[in-house]
Tab-separated table of C-alpha atoms in Angstrom:
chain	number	residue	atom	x	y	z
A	1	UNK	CA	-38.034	-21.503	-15.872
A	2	UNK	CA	-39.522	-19.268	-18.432
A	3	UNK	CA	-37.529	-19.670	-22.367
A	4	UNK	CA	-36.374	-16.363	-24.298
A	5	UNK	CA	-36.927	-16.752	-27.626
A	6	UNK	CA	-34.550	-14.487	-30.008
A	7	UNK	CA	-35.456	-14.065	-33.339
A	8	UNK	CA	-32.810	-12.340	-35.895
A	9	UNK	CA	-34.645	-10.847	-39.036
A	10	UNK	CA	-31.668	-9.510	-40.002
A	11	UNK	CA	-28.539	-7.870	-38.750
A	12	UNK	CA	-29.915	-5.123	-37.703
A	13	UNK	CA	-33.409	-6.172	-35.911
A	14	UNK	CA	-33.619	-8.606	-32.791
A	15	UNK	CA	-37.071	-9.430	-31.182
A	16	UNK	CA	-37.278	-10.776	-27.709
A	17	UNK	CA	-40.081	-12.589	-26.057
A	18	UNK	CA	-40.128	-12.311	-22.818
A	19	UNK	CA	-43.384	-12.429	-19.831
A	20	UNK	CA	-46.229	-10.614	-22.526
A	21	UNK	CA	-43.580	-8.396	-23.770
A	22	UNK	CA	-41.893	-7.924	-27.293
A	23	UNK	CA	-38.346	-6.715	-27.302
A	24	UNK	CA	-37.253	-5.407	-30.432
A	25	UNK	CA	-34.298	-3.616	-31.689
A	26	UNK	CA	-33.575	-1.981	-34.925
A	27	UNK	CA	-30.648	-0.006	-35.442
A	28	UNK	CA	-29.951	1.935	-31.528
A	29	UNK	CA	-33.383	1.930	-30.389
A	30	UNK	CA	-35.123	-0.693	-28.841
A	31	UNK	CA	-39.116	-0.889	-28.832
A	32	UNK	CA	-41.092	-2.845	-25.890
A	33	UNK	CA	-44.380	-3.620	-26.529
A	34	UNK	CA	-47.222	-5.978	-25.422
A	35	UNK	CA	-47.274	-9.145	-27.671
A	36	UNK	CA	-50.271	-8.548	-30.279
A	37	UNK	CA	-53.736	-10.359	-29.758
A	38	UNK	CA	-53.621	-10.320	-26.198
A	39	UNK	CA	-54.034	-6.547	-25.231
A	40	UNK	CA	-55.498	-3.437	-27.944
A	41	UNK	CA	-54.328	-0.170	-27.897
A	42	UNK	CA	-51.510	-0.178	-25.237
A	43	UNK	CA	-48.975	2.274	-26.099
A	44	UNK	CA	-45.333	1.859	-26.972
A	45	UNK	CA	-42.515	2.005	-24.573
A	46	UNK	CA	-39.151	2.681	-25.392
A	47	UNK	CA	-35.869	1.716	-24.170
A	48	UNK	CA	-32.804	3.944	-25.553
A	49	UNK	CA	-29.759	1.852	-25.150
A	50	UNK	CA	-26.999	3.765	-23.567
A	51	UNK	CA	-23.014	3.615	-23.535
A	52	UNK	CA	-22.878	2.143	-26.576
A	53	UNK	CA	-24.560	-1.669	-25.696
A	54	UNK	CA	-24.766	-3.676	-28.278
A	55	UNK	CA	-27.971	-5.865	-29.060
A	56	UNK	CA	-26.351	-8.842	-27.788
A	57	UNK	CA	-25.050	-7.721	-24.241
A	58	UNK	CA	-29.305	-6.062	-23.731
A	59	UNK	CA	-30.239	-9.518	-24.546
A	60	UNK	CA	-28.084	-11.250	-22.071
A	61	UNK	CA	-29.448	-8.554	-19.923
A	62	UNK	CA	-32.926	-9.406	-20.222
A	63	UNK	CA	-32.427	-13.405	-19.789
A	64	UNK	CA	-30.535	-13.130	-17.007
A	65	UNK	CA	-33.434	-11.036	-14.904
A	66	UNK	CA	-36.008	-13.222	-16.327
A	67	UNK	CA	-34.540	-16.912	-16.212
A	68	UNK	CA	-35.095	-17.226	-12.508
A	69	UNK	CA	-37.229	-20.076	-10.704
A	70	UNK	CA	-39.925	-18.623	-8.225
A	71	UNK	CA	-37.408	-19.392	-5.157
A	72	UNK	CA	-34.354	-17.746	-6.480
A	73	UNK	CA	-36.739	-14.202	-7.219
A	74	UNK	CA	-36.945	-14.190	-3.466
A	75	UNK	CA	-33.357	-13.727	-2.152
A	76	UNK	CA	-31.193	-11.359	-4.654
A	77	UNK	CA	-27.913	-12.204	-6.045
A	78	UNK	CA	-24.978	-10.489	-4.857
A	79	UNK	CA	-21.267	-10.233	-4.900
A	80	UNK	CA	-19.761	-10.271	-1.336
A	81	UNK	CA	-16.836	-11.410	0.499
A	82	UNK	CA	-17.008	-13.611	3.445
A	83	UNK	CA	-14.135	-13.814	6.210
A	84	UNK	CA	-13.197	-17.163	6.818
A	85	UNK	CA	-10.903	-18.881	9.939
A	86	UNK	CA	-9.785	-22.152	9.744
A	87	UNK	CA	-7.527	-25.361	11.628
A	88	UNK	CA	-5.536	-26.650	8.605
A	89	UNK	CA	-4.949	-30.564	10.425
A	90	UNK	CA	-6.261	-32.784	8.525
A	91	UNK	CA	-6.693	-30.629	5.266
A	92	UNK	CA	-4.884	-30.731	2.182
A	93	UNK	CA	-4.898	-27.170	1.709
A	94	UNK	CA	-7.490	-24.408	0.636
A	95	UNK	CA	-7.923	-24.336	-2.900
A	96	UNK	CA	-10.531	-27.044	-4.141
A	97	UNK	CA	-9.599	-30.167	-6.392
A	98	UNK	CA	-11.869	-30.290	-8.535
A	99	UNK	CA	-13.113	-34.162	-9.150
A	100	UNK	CA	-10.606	-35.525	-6.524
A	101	UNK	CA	-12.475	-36.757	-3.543
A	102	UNK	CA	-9.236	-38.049	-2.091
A	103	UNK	CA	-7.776	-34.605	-0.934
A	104	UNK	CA	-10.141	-32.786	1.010
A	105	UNK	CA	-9.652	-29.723	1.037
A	106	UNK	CA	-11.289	-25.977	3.021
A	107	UNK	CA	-12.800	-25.228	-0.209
A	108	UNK	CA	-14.626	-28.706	-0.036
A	109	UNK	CA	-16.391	-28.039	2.927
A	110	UNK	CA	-17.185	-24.669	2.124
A	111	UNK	CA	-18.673	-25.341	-1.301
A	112	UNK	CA	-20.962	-27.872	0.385
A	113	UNK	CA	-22.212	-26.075	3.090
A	114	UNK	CA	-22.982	-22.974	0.296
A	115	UNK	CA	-25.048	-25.721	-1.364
A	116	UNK	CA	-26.668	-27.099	1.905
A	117	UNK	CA	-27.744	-23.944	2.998
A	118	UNK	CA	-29.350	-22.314	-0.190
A	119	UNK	CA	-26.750	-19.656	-1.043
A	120	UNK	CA	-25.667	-21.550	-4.582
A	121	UNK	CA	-27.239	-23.593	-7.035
A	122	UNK	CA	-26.172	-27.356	-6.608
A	123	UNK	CA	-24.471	-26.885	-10.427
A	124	UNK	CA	-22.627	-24.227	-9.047
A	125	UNK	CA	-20.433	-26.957	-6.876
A	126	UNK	CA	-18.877	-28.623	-9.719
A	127	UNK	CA	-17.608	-25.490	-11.337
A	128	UNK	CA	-16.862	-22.592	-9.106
A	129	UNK	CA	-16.457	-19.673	-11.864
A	130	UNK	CA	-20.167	-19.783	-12.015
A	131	UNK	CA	-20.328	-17.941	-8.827
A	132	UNK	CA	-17.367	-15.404	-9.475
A	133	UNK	CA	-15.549	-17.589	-6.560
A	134	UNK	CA	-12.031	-16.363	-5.625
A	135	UNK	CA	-9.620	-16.762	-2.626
A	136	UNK	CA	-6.790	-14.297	-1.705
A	137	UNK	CA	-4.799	-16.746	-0.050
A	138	UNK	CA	-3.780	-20.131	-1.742
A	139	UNK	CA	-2.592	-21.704	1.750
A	140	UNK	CA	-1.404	-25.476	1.390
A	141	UNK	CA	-1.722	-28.810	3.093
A	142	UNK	CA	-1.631	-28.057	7.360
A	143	UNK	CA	-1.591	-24.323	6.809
A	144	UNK	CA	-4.257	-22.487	8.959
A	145	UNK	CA	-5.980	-19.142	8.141
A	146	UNK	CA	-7.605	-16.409	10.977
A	147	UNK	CA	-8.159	-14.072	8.062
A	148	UNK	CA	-8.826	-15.871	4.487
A	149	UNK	CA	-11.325	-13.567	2.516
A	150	UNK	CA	-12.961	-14.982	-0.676
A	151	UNK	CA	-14.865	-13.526	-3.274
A	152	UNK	CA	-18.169	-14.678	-4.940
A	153	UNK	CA	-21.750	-14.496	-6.079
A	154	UNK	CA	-24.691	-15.637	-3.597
A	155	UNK	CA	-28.432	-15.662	-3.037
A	156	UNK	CA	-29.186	-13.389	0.199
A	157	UNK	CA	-30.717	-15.346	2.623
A	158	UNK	CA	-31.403	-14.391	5.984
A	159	UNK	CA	-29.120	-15.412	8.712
A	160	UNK	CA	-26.351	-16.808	6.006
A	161	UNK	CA	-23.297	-16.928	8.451
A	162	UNK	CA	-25.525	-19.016	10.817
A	163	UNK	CA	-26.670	-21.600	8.233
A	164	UNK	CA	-23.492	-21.634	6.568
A	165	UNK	CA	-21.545	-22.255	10.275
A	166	UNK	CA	-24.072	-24.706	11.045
A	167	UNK	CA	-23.172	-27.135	7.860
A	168	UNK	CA	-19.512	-26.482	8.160
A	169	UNK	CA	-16.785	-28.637	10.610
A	170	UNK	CA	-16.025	-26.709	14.026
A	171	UNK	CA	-12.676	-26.201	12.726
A	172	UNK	CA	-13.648	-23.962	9.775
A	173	UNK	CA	-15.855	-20.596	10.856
A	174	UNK	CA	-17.329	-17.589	8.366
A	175	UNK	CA	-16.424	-14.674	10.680
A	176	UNK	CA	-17.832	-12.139	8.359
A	177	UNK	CA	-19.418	-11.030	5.627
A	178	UNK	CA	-19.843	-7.963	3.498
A	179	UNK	CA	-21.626	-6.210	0.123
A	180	UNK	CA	-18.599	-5.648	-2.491
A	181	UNK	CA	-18.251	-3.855	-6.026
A	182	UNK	CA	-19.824	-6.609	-8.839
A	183	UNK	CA	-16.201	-6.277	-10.112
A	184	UNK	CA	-14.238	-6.642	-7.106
A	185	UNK	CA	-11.715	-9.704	-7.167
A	186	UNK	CA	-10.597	-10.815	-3.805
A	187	UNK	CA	-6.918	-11.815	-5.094
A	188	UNK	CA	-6.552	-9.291	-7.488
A	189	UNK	CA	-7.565	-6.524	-4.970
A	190	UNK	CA	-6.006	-7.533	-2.328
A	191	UNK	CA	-3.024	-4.763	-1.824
A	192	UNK	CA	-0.874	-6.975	0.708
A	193	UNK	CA	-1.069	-10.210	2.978
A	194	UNK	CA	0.042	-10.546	6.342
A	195	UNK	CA	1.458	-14.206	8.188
A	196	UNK	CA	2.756	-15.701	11.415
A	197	UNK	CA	4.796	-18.347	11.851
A	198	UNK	CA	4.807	-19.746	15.201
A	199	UNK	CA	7.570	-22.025	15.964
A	200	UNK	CA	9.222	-23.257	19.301
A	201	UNK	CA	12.479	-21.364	20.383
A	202	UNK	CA	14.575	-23.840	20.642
A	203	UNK	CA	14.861	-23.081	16.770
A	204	UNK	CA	17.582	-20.453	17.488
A	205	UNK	CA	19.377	-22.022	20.137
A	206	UNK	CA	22.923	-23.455	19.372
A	207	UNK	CA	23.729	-26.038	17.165
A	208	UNK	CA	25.355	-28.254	19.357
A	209	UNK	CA	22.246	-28.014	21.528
A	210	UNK	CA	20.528	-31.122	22.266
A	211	UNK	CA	17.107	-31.290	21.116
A	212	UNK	CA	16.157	-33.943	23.801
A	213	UNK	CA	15.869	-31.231	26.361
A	214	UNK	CA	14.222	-28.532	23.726
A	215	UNK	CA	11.292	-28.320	26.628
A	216	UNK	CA	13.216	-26.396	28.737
A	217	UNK	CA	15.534	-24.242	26.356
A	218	UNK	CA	14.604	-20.322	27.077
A	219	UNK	CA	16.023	-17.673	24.599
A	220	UNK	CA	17.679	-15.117	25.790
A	221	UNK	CA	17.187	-11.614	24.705
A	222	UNK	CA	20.393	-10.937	23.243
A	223	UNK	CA	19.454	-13.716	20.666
A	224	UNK	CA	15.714	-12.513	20.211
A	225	UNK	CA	17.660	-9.266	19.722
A	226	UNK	CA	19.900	-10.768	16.752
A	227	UNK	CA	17.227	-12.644	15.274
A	228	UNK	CA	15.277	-9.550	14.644
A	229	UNK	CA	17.880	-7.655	13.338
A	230	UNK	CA	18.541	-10.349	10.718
A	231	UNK	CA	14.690	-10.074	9.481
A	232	UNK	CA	14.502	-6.684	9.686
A	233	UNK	CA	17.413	-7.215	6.653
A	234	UNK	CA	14.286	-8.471	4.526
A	235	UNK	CA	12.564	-5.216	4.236
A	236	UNK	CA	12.140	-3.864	1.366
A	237	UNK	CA	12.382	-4.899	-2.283
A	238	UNK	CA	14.333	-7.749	-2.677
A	239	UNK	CA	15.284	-10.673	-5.553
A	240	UNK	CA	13.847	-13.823	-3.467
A	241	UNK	CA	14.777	-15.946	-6.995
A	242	UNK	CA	16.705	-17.898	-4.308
A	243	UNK	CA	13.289	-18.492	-2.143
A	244	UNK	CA	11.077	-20.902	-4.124
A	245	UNK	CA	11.466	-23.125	-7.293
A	246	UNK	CA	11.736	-22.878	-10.455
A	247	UNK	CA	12.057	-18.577	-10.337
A	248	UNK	CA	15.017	-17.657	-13.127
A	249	UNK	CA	17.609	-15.253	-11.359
A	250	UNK	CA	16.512	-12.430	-13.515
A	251	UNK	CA	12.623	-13.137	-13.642
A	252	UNK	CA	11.088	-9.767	-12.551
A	253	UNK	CA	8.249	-11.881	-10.431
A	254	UNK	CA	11.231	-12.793	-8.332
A	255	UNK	CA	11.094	-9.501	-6.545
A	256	UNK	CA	9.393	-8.998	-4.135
A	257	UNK	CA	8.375	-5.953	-1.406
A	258	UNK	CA	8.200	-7.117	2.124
A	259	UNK	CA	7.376	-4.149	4.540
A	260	UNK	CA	7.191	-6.168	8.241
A	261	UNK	CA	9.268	-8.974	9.795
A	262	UNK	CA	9.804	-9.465	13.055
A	263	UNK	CA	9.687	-12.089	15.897
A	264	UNK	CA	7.804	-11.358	18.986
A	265	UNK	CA	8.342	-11.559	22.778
A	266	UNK	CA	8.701	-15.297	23.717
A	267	UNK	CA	6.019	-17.031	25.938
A	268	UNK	CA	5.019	-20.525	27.378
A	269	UNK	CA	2.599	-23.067	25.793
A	270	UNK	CA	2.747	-26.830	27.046
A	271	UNK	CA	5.697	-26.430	29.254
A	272	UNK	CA	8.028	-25.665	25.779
A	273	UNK	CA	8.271	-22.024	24.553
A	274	UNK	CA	7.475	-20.666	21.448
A	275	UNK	CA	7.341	-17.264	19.854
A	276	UNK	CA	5.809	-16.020	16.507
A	277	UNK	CA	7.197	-14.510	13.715
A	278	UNK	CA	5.227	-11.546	11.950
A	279	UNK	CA	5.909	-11.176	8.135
A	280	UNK	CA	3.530	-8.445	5.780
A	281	UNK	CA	4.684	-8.081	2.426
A	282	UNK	CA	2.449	-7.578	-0.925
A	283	UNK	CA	2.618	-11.025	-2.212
A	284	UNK	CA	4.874	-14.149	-1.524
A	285	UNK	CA	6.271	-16.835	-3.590
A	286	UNK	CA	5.862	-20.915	-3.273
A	287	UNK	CA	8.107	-21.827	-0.153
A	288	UNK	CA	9.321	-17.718	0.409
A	289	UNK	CA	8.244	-17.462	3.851
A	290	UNK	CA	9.635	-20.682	5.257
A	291	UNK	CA	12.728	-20.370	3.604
A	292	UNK	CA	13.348	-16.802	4.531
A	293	UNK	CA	12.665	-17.878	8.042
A	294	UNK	CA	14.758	-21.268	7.874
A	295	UNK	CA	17.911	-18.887	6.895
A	296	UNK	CA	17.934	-17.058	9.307
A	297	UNK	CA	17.696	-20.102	11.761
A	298	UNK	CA	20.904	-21.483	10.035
A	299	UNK	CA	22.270	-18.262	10.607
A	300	UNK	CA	21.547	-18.026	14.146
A	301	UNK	CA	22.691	-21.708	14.884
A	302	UNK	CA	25.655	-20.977	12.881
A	303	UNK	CA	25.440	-23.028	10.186
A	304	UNK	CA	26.253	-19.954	7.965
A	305	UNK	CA	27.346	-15.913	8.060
A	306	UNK	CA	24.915	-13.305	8.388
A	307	UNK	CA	26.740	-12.254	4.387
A	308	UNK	CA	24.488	-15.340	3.180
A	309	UNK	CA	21.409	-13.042	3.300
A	310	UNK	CA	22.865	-10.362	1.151
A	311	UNK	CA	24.477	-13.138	-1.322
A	312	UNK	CA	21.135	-15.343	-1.409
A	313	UNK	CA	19.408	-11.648	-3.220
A	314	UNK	CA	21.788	-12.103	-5.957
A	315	UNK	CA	21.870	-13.865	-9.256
A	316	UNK	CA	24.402	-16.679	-7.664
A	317	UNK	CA	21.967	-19.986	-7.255
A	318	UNK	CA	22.370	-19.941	-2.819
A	319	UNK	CA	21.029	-23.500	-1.246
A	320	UNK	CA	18.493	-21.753	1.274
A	321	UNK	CA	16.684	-24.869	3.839
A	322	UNK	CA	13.366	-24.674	3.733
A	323	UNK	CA	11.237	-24.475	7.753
A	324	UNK	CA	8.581	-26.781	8.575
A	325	UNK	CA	5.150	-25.801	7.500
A	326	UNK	CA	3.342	-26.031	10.514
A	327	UNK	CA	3.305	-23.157	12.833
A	328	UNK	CA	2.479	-20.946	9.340
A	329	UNK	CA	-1.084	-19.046	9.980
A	330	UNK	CA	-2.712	-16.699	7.163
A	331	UNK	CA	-3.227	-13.646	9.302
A	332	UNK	CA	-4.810	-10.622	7.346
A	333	UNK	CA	-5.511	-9.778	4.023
A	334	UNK	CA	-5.253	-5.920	3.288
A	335	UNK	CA	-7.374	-3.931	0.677
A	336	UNK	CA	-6.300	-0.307	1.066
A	337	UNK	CA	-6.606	0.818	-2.436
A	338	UNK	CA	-10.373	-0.813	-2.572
A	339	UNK	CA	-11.438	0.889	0.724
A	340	UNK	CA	-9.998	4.449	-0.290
A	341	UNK	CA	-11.613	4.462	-3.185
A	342	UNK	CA	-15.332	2.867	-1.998
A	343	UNK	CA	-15.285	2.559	1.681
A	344	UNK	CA	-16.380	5.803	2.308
A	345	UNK	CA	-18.651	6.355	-0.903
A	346	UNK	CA	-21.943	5.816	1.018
A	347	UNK	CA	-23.021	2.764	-0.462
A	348	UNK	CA	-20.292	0.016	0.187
A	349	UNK	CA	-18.095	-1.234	3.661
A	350	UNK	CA	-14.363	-0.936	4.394
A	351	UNK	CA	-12.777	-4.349	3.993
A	352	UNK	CA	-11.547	-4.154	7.519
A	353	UNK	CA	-12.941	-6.528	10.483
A	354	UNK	CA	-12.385	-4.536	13.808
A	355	UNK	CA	-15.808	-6.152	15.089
A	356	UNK	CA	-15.203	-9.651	14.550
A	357	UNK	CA	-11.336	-9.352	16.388
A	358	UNK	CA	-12.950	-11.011	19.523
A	359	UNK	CA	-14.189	-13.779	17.544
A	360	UNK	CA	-10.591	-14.225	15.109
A	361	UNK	CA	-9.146	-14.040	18.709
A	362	UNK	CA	-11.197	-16.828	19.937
A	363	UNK	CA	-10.900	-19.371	17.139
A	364	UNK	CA	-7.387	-18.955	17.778
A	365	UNK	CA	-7.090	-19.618	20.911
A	366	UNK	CA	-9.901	-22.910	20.623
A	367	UNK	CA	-8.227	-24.082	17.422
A	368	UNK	CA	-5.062	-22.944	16.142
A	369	UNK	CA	-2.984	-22.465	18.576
A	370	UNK	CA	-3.865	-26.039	20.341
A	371	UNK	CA	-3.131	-27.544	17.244
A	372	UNK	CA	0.089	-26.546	16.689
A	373	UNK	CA	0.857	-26.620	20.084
A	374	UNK	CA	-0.013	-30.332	20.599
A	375	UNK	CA	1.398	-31.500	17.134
A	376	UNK	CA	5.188	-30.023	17.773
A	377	UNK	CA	5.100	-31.124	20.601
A	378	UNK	CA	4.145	-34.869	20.086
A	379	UNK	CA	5.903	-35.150	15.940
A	380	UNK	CA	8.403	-32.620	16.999
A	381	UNK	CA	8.952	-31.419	13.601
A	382	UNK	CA	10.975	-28.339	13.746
A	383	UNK	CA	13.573	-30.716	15.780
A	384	UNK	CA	13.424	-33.134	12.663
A	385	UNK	CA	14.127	-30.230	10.893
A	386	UNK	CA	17.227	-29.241	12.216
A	387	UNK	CA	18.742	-32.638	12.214
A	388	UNK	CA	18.817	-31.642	8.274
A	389	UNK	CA	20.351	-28.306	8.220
A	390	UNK	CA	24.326	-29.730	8.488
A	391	UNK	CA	23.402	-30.868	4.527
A	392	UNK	CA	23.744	-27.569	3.563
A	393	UNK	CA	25.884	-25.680	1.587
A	394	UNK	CA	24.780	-22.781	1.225
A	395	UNK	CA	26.411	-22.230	-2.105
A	396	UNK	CA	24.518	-24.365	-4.548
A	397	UNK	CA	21.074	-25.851	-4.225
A	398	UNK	CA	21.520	-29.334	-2.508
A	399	UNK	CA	19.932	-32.062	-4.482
A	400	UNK	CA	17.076	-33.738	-3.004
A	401	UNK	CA	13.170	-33.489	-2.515
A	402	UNK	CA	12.967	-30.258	-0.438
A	403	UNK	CA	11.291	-28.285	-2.971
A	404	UNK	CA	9.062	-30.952	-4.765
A	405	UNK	CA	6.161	-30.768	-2.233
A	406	UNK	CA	3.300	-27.824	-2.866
A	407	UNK	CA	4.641	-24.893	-0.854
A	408	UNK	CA	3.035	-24.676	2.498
A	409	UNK	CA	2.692	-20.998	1.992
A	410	UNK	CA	1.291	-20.408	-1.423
A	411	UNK	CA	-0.812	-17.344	-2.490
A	412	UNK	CA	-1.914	-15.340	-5.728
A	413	UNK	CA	-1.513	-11.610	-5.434
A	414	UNK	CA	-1.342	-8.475	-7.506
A	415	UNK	CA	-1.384	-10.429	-10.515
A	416	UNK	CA	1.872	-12.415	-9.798
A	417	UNK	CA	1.710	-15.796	-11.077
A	418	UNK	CA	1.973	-17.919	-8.396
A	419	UNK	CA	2.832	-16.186	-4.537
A	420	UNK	CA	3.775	-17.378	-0.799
């Protein structure tokens, strides 16, 4: 790798060596020249420096386009974003741990196959701010994702979502991927976030219900009816202090703008039924989404009045039970404000993936789904669940361990500090 030698006669000249040429700047101007007693007589160039850049930022400038090895000249660096699908089973979340091989995480395997297939350096791997890396999703241990988009820097190889796909599990695709701004930030641009949560129905039947025939419970509409009704209470902007942990009753991060939740048509997977429960809102708070859906589950069973919604928005501490994790599925990310303003500027994409539907729709169906399908049906977990919900109050937060655990549904948006 070629060296850049600066040399600072004083504080207002800097020469730079660099490939046969002498870089030097003395007060705005900088003069490029061929290094003396190698070629006579070749005349000088000059380089005005513009918008104000200092000496320093032209000389990181200069070293960064000349310390490059032979290989890394071929393929160009770039920022992009790649669109990611993935199983959570068997994964202790997305974000990576650094230096803890004992919780492997989506990250893990993704920062490996980069390596393996040429689109990082291997120094890159142990510290991911070298490649601009972000997520806009920080999903947790189980959680699945048919939409994650992350941010970073990469060498443009051909065929990149082939190699990549080809070192990564079967469970863990890269849909996608597309040019961005240098600037662009996948968290902090991200605009709003879209989940499902699918879940078997026997969730809202009655509480005297016994779970050991859950397989054949069927909801009836008038319940579906009710159920949406008390979601379609969480629209809007609301204090959701009573939703996660440690959120002060008049922290302003504790409000929150949720703009979709509903709970679809029922339908039949392994003999049981299930539905799934929509939810967009700009950003979400550790544990939000499982507890606003485990209200309303009390509420339908009738562990509680439909008043406890209404009550749990106020500054009074409410004792709201948490849902199960799995069944929770990262959706969509949404970047409206970063396509209106470069989408259709000629030179960069939309952030929107109508082409690669058919293939989010497939690794659904092969992975998702199946999972959760197979694991509530053989743990039963939401029935474990409900066994719990007679501890509840509903006045003050019941003592115990329900919100020690990492939330299940835990993203960083729109520059909240910590979200879903």
């Amino acid at each position: 790798m070629q060296k850049i030698r600066a040399l600072i006669a004083s504080p207002r000249v800097l020469s730079i060596k660099s490939n046969g040429w002498l870089y030097k700047c003395a007060g705005i101007r900088w003069i490029m020249s061929e290094e003396s007693g190698n070629v006579q007589n070749k005349p000088v160039k000059r380089v005005e420096e513009g918008n104000g850049e200092s000496g320093e930022h032209i000389r990181k400038k200069l070293k960064s386009d000349v310390e490059q090895t032979g290989d890394e000249r071929k393929h160009p660096k770039r920022k992009v974003v790649l669109l990611l699908a993935y199983s959570g089973k068997g994964y202790y979340g997305m974000q990576r741990n650094a230096g803890s091989s004992q919780f492997k995480t989506i990250e893990d395997e993704l920062v490996t196959a980069l390596i393996k297939s040429g689109c990082i350096p291997d120094n890159h791997g142990d510290d991911m701010k070298k490649m601009s890396f972000q997520r806009c999703a920080r999903t947790d241990k189980g959680v699945s994702a048919a939409g994650q988009v992350v941010s970073l820097k990469l060498w443009m190889i051909e065929d990149i979502k082939e190699k990549l796909n080809s070192n990564l599990p079967p469970q863990i695709r890269v849909l996608g991927l597309k040019r961005v701004t240098g600037g662009f930030n996948s968290k902090n641009s991200c605009d709003a976030r879209t989940y499902s949560y699918m879940l078997p129905t026997v969730a809202f039947a009655p509480k005297d219900y016994s779970t050991e025939n859950s397989i054949a419970f069927r909801l009836e509409p008038e319940t579906l009816q009710r159920v949406n009704c008390l979601f379609g209470s969480y629209k809007g902007t609301h204090n959701f202090h009573n939703f996660t942990s440690q959120k002060a009753a008049r922290d302003p991060s504790a409000r929150r703008y949720i703009t979709e939740m509903t709970c679809g048509e029922p339908f039949v997977r392994g003999g049981a039924e299930f539905a799934e429960i929509t939810v967009r809102g700009q950003s979400f708070m550790m544990h939000q989404i499982r507890k606003m859906i485990g209200l309303v589950i009390a509420v339908v069973k009738g562990y509680s009045g439909d008043e406890v919604l209404k009550r749990s928005w106020g500054e009074e501490k409410v004792d709201v039970p948490k849902a199960p994790g799995l069944g929770l599925v990262l959706e969509k990310v949404h970047f409206d404000r970063y396509n209106k303003r470069f989408g259709g500027d000629g030179l960069h994409e939309c952030l929107e993936w109508t082409e690669e539907e058919q293939a989010i729709l497939a690794f659904k169906e092969e992975h998702i789904y199946p999972s959760i399908v197979e694991t509530e049906c053989q743990e039963g977990s939401m029935a474990s669940w409900m066994a719990t919900l007679p501890i509840h109050d509903f006045k003050a937060t019941a003592k115990g361990a329900q919100d020690k655990d990492r939330g299940q549904d835990d993203d960083e948006g729109n520059g909240s500090d910590s979200a879903l």
